[in-house]
CSV table of C-alpha atoms in Angstrom, one decimal:
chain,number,residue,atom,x,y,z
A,1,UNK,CA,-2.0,21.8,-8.1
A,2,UNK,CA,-5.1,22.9,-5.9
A,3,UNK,CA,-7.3,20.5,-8.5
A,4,UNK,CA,-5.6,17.3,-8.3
A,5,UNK,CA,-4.9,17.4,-4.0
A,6,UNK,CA,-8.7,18.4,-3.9
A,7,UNK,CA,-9.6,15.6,-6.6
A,8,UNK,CA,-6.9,12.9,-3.9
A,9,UNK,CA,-8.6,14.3,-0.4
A,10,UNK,CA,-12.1,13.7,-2.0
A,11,UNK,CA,-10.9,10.4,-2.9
A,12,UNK,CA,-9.4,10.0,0.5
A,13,UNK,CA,-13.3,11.1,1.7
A,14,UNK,CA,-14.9,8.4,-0.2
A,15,UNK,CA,-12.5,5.7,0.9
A,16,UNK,CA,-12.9,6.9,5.1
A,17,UNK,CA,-16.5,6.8,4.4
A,18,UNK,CA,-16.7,3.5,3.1
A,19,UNK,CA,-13.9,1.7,5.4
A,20,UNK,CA,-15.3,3.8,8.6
A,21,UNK,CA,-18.8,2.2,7.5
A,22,UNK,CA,-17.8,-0.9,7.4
A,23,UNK,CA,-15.8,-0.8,10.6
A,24,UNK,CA,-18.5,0.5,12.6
A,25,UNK,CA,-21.0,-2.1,11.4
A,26,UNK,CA,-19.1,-5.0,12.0
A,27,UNK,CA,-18.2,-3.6,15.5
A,28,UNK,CA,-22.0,-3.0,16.2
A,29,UNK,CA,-23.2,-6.1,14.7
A,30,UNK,CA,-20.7,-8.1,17.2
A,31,UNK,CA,-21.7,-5.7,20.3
A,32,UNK,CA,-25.4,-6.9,19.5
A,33,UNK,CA,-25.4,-10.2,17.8
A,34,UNK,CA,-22.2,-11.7,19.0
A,35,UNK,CA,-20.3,-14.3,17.7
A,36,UNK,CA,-22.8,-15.1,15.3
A,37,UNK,CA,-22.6,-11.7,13.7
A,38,UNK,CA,-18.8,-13.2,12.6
A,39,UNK,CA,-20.2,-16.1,10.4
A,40,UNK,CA,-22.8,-13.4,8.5
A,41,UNK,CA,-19.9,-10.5,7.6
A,42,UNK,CA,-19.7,-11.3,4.0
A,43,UNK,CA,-23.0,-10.6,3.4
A,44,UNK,CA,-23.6,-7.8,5.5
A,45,UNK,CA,-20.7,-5.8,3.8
A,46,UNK,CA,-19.4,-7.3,1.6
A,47,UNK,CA,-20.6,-5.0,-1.4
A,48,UNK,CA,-19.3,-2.0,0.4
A,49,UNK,CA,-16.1,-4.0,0.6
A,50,UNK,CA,-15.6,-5.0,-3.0
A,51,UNK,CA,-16.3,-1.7,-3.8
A,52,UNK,CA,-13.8,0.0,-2.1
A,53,UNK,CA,-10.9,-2.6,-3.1
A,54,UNK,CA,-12.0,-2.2,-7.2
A,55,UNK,CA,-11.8,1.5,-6.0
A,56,UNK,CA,-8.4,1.4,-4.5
A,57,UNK,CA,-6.8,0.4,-8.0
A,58,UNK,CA,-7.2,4.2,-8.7
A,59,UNK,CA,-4.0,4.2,-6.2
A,60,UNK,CA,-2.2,2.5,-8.7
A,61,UNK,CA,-2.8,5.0,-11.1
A,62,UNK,CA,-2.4,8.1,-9.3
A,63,UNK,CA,1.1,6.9,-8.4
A,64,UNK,CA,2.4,6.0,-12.0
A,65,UNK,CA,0.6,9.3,-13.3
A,66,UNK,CA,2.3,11.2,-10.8
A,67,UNK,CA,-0.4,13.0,-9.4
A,68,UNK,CA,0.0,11.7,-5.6
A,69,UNK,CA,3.6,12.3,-4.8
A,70,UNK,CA,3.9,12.0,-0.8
A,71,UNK,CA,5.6,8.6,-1.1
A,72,UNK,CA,9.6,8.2,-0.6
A,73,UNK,CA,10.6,5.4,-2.8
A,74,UNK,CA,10.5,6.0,-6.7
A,75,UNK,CA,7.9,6.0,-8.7
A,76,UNK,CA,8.4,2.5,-10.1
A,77,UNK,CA,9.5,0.8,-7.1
A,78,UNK,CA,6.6,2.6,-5.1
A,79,UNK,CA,3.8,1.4,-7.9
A,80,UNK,CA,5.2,-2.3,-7.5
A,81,UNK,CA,4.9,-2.1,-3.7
A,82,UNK,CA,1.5,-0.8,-3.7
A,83,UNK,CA,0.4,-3.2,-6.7
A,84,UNK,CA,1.5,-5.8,-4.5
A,85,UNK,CA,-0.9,-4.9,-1.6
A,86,UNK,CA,-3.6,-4.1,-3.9
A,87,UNK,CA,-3.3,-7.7,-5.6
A,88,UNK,CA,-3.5,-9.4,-2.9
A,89,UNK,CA,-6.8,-8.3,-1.5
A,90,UNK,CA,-8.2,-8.6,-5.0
A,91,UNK,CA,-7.1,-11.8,-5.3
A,92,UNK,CA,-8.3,-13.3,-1.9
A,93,UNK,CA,-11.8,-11.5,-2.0
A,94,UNK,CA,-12.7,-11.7,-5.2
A,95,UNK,CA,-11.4,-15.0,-6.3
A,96,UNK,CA,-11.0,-16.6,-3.1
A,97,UNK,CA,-13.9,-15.7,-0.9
A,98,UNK,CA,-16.3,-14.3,-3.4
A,99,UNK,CA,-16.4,-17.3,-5.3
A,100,UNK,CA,-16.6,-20.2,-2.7
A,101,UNK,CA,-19.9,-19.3,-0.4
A,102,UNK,CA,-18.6,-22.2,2.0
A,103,UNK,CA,-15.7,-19.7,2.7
A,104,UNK,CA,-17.8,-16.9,3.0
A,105,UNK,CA,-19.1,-17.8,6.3
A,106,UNK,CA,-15.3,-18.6,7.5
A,107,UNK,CA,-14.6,-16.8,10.8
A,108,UNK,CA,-11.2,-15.9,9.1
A,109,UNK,CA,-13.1,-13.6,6.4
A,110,UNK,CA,-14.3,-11.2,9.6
A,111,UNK,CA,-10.5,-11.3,10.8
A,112,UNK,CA,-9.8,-10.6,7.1
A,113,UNK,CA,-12.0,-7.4,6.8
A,114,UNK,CA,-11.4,-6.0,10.6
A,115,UNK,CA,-7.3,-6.0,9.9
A,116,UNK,CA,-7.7,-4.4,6.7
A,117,UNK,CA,-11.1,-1.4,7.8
A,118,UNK,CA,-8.4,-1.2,10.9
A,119,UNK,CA,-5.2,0.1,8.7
A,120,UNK,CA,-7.6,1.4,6.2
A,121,UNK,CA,-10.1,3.9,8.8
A,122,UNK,CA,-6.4,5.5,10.4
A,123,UNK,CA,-4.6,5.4,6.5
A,124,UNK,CA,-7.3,7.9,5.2
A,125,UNK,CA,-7.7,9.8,8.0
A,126,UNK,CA,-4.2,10.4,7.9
A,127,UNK,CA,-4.2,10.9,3.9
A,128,UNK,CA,-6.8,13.4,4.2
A,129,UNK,CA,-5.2,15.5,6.9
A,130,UNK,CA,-1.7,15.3,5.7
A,131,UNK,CA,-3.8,16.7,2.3
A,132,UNK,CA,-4.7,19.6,4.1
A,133,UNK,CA,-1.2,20.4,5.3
A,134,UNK,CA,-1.9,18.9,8.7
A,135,UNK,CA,0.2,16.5,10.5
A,136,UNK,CA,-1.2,15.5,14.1
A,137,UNK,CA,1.7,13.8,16.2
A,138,UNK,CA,0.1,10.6,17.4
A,139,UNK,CA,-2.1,9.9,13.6
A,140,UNK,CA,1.2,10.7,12.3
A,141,UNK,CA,3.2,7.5,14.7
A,142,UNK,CA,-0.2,4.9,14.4
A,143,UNK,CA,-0.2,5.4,10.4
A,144,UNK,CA,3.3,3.7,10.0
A,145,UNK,CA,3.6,1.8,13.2
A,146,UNK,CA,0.7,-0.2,13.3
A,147,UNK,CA,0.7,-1.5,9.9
A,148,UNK,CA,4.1,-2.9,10.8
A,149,UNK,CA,1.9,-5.7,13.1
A,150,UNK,CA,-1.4,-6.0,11.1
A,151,UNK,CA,0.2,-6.6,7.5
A,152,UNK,CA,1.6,-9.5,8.1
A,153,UNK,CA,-1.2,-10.6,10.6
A,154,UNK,CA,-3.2,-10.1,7.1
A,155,UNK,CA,-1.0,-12.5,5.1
A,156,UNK,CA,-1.9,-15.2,7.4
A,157,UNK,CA,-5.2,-14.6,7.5
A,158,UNK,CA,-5.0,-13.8,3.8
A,159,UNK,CA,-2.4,-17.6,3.5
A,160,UNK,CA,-5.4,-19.5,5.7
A,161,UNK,CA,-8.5,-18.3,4.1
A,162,UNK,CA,-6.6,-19.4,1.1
A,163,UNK,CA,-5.6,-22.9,2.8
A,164,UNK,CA,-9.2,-23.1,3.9
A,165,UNK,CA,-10.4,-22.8,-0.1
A,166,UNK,CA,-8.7,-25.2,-1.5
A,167,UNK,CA,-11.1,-28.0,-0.9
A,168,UNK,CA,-13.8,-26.4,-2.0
A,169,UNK,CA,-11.8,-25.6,-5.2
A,170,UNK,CA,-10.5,-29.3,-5.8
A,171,UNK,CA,-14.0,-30.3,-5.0
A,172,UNK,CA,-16.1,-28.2,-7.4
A,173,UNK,CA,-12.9,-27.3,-10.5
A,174,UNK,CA,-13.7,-23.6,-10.1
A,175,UNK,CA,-11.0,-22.2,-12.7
A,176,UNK,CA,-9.9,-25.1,-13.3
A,177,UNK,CA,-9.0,-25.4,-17.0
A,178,UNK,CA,-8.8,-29.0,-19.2
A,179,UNK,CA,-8.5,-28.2,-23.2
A,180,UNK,CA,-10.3,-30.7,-25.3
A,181,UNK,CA,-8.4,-33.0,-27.6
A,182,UNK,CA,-6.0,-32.3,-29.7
A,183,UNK,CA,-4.7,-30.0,-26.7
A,184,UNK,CA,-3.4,-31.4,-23.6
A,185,UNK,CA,-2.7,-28.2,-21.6
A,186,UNK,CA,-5.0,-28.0,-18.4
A,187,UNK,CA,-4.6,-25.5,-15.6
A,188,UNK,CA,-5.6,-27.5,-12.3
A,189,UNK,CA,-6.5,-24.1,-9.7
A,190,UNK,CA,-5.7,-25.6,-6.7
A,191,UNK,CA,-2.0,-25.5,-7.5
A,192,UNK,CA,-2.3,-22.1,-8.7
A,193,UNK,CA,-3.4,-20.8,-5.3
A,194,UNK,CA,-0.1,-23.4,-3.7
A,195,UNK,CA,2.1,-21.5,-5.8
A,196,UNK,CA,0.6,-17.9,-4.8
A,197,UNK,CA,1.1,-19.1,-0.9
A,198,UNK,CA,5.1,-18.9,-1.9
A,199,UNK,CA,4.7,-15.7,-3.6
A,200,UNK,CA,2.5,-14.0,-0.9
A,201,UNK,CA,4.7,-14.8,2.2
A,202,UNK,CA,7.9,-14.2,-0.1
A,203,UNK,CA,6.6,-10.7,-1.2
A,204,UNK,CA,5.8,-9.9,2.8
A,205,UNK,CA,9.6,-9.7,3.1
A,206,UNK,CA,9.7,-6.8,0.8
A,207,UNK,CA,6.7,-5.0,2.0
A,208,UNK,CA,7.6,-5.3,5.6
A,209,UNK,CA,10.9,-4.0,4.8
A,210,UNK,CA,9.4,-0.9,2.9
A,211,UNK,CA,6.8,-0.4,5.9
A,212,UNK,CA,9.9,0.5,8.2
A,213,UNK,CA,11.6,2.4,5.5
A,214,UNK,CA,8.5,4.7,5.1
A,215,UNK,CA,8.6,4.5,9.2
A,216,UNK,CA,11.9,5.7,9.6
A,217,UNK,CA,11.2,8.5,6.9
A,218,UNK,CA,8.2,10.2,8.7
A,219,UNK,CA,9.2,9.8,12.0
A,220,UNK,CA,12.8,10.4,11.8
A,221,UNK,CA,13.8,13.1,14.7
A,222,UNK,CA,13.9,15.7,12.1
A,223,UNK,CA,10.5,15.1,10.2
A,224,UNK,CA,9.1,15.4,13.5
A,225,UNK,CA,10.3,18.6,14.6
A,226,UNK,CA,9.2,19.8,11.0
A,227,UNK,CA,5.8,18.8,11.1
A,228,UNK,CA,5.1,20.0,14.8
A,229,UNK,CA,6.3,23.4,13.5
């Protein structure tokens, strides 16, 4: 209905805003400041960031609702995929970088937040035309080409800032958990984040693979020669 696409481009709006902001200032801090603009991201944007990932779970919902339905796969297979993603940025910048300041300062959290404003800044733009019925050629080819490269440029950024933590995390027993007597269950976090490693580079198989799916969806010969008409 008119309601709901205006209610998902307004969305898309607030999401360009706040990735395009962030985008722009770290590419202006760098321009002035240089590399010591890199050790100082976090706390120049990282607000804006957190709150455009805690806004992003809305995705989630508007898939499994039903309201945006310009994705290919399923419902359910599409809400898993997109869960996935979501996860793993929520994971690594809220539990990972947000609660170790030695990481914070990491040159791999600027890396971190450029790949992901990157995909982000041409994603919306794309979502918000595509809203309006309009489907320029060359958006069109950089929205599900050049996530192909960056995503899993991300997981290893995402896999070293991790790797990079887990000092810090054996160091200080941040969520670490030991019961008291008579319990002997304990939940040592460092492992926790060793076991996450396996499932983050095992689920970049699947999301790679659904990244040229969607690819070969859009910019099949045919889909083209719709959408320039």
């Amino acid at each position: 209905s008119f309601t709901m696409n205006m209610y998902l481009f307004v969305y898309d709006l607030m999401q360009f805003c706040g990735h395009s902001w962030i985008f722009t200032n770290m590419i202006i801090r760098f321009m002035t400041f240089g590399k010591d603009s890199l050790a100082d991201t976090f706390y120049s944007i990282g607000l804006v960031m957190r709150l455009c990932q805690l806004l992003s779970v809305l995705e989630i919902l508007h898939i499994l609702i039903g309201i945006d339905k310009s994705r290919l796969l399923p419902r359910f297979l599409q809400a898993i995929f997109f869960s996935f993603q979501i996860t793993e940025r929520i994971i690594v910048l809220f539990v990972v970088i947000n609660s170790q300041e030695e990481v914070q300062g990491k040159y791999v959290v600027c890396v971190l937040f450029f790949l992901w404003n990157l995909l982000d800044v041409v994603r919306y733009t794309y979502n918000m035309l595509a809203r309006m019925g309009i489907y320029y050629l060359p958006l069109t080819w950089l929205n599900f080409s050049l996530c192909i490269p960056l995503y899993p440029l991300s997981v290893l950024a995402k896999g070293f800032a991790i790797c990079i933590s887990l000092p810090y995390f054996e160091s200080f027993g941040t969520y670490s958990i030991k019961l008291p007597f008579p319990f002997t269950f304990s939940i040592y976090f460092p492992y926790v984040l060793k076991m996450y490693l396996l499932v983050l580079f095992t689920g970049m198989c699947f999301i790679i693979q659904n990244l040229f799916y969607e690819r070969m969806a859009h910019l099949g010969t045919g889909n083209i020669k719709n959408k320039r008409s």
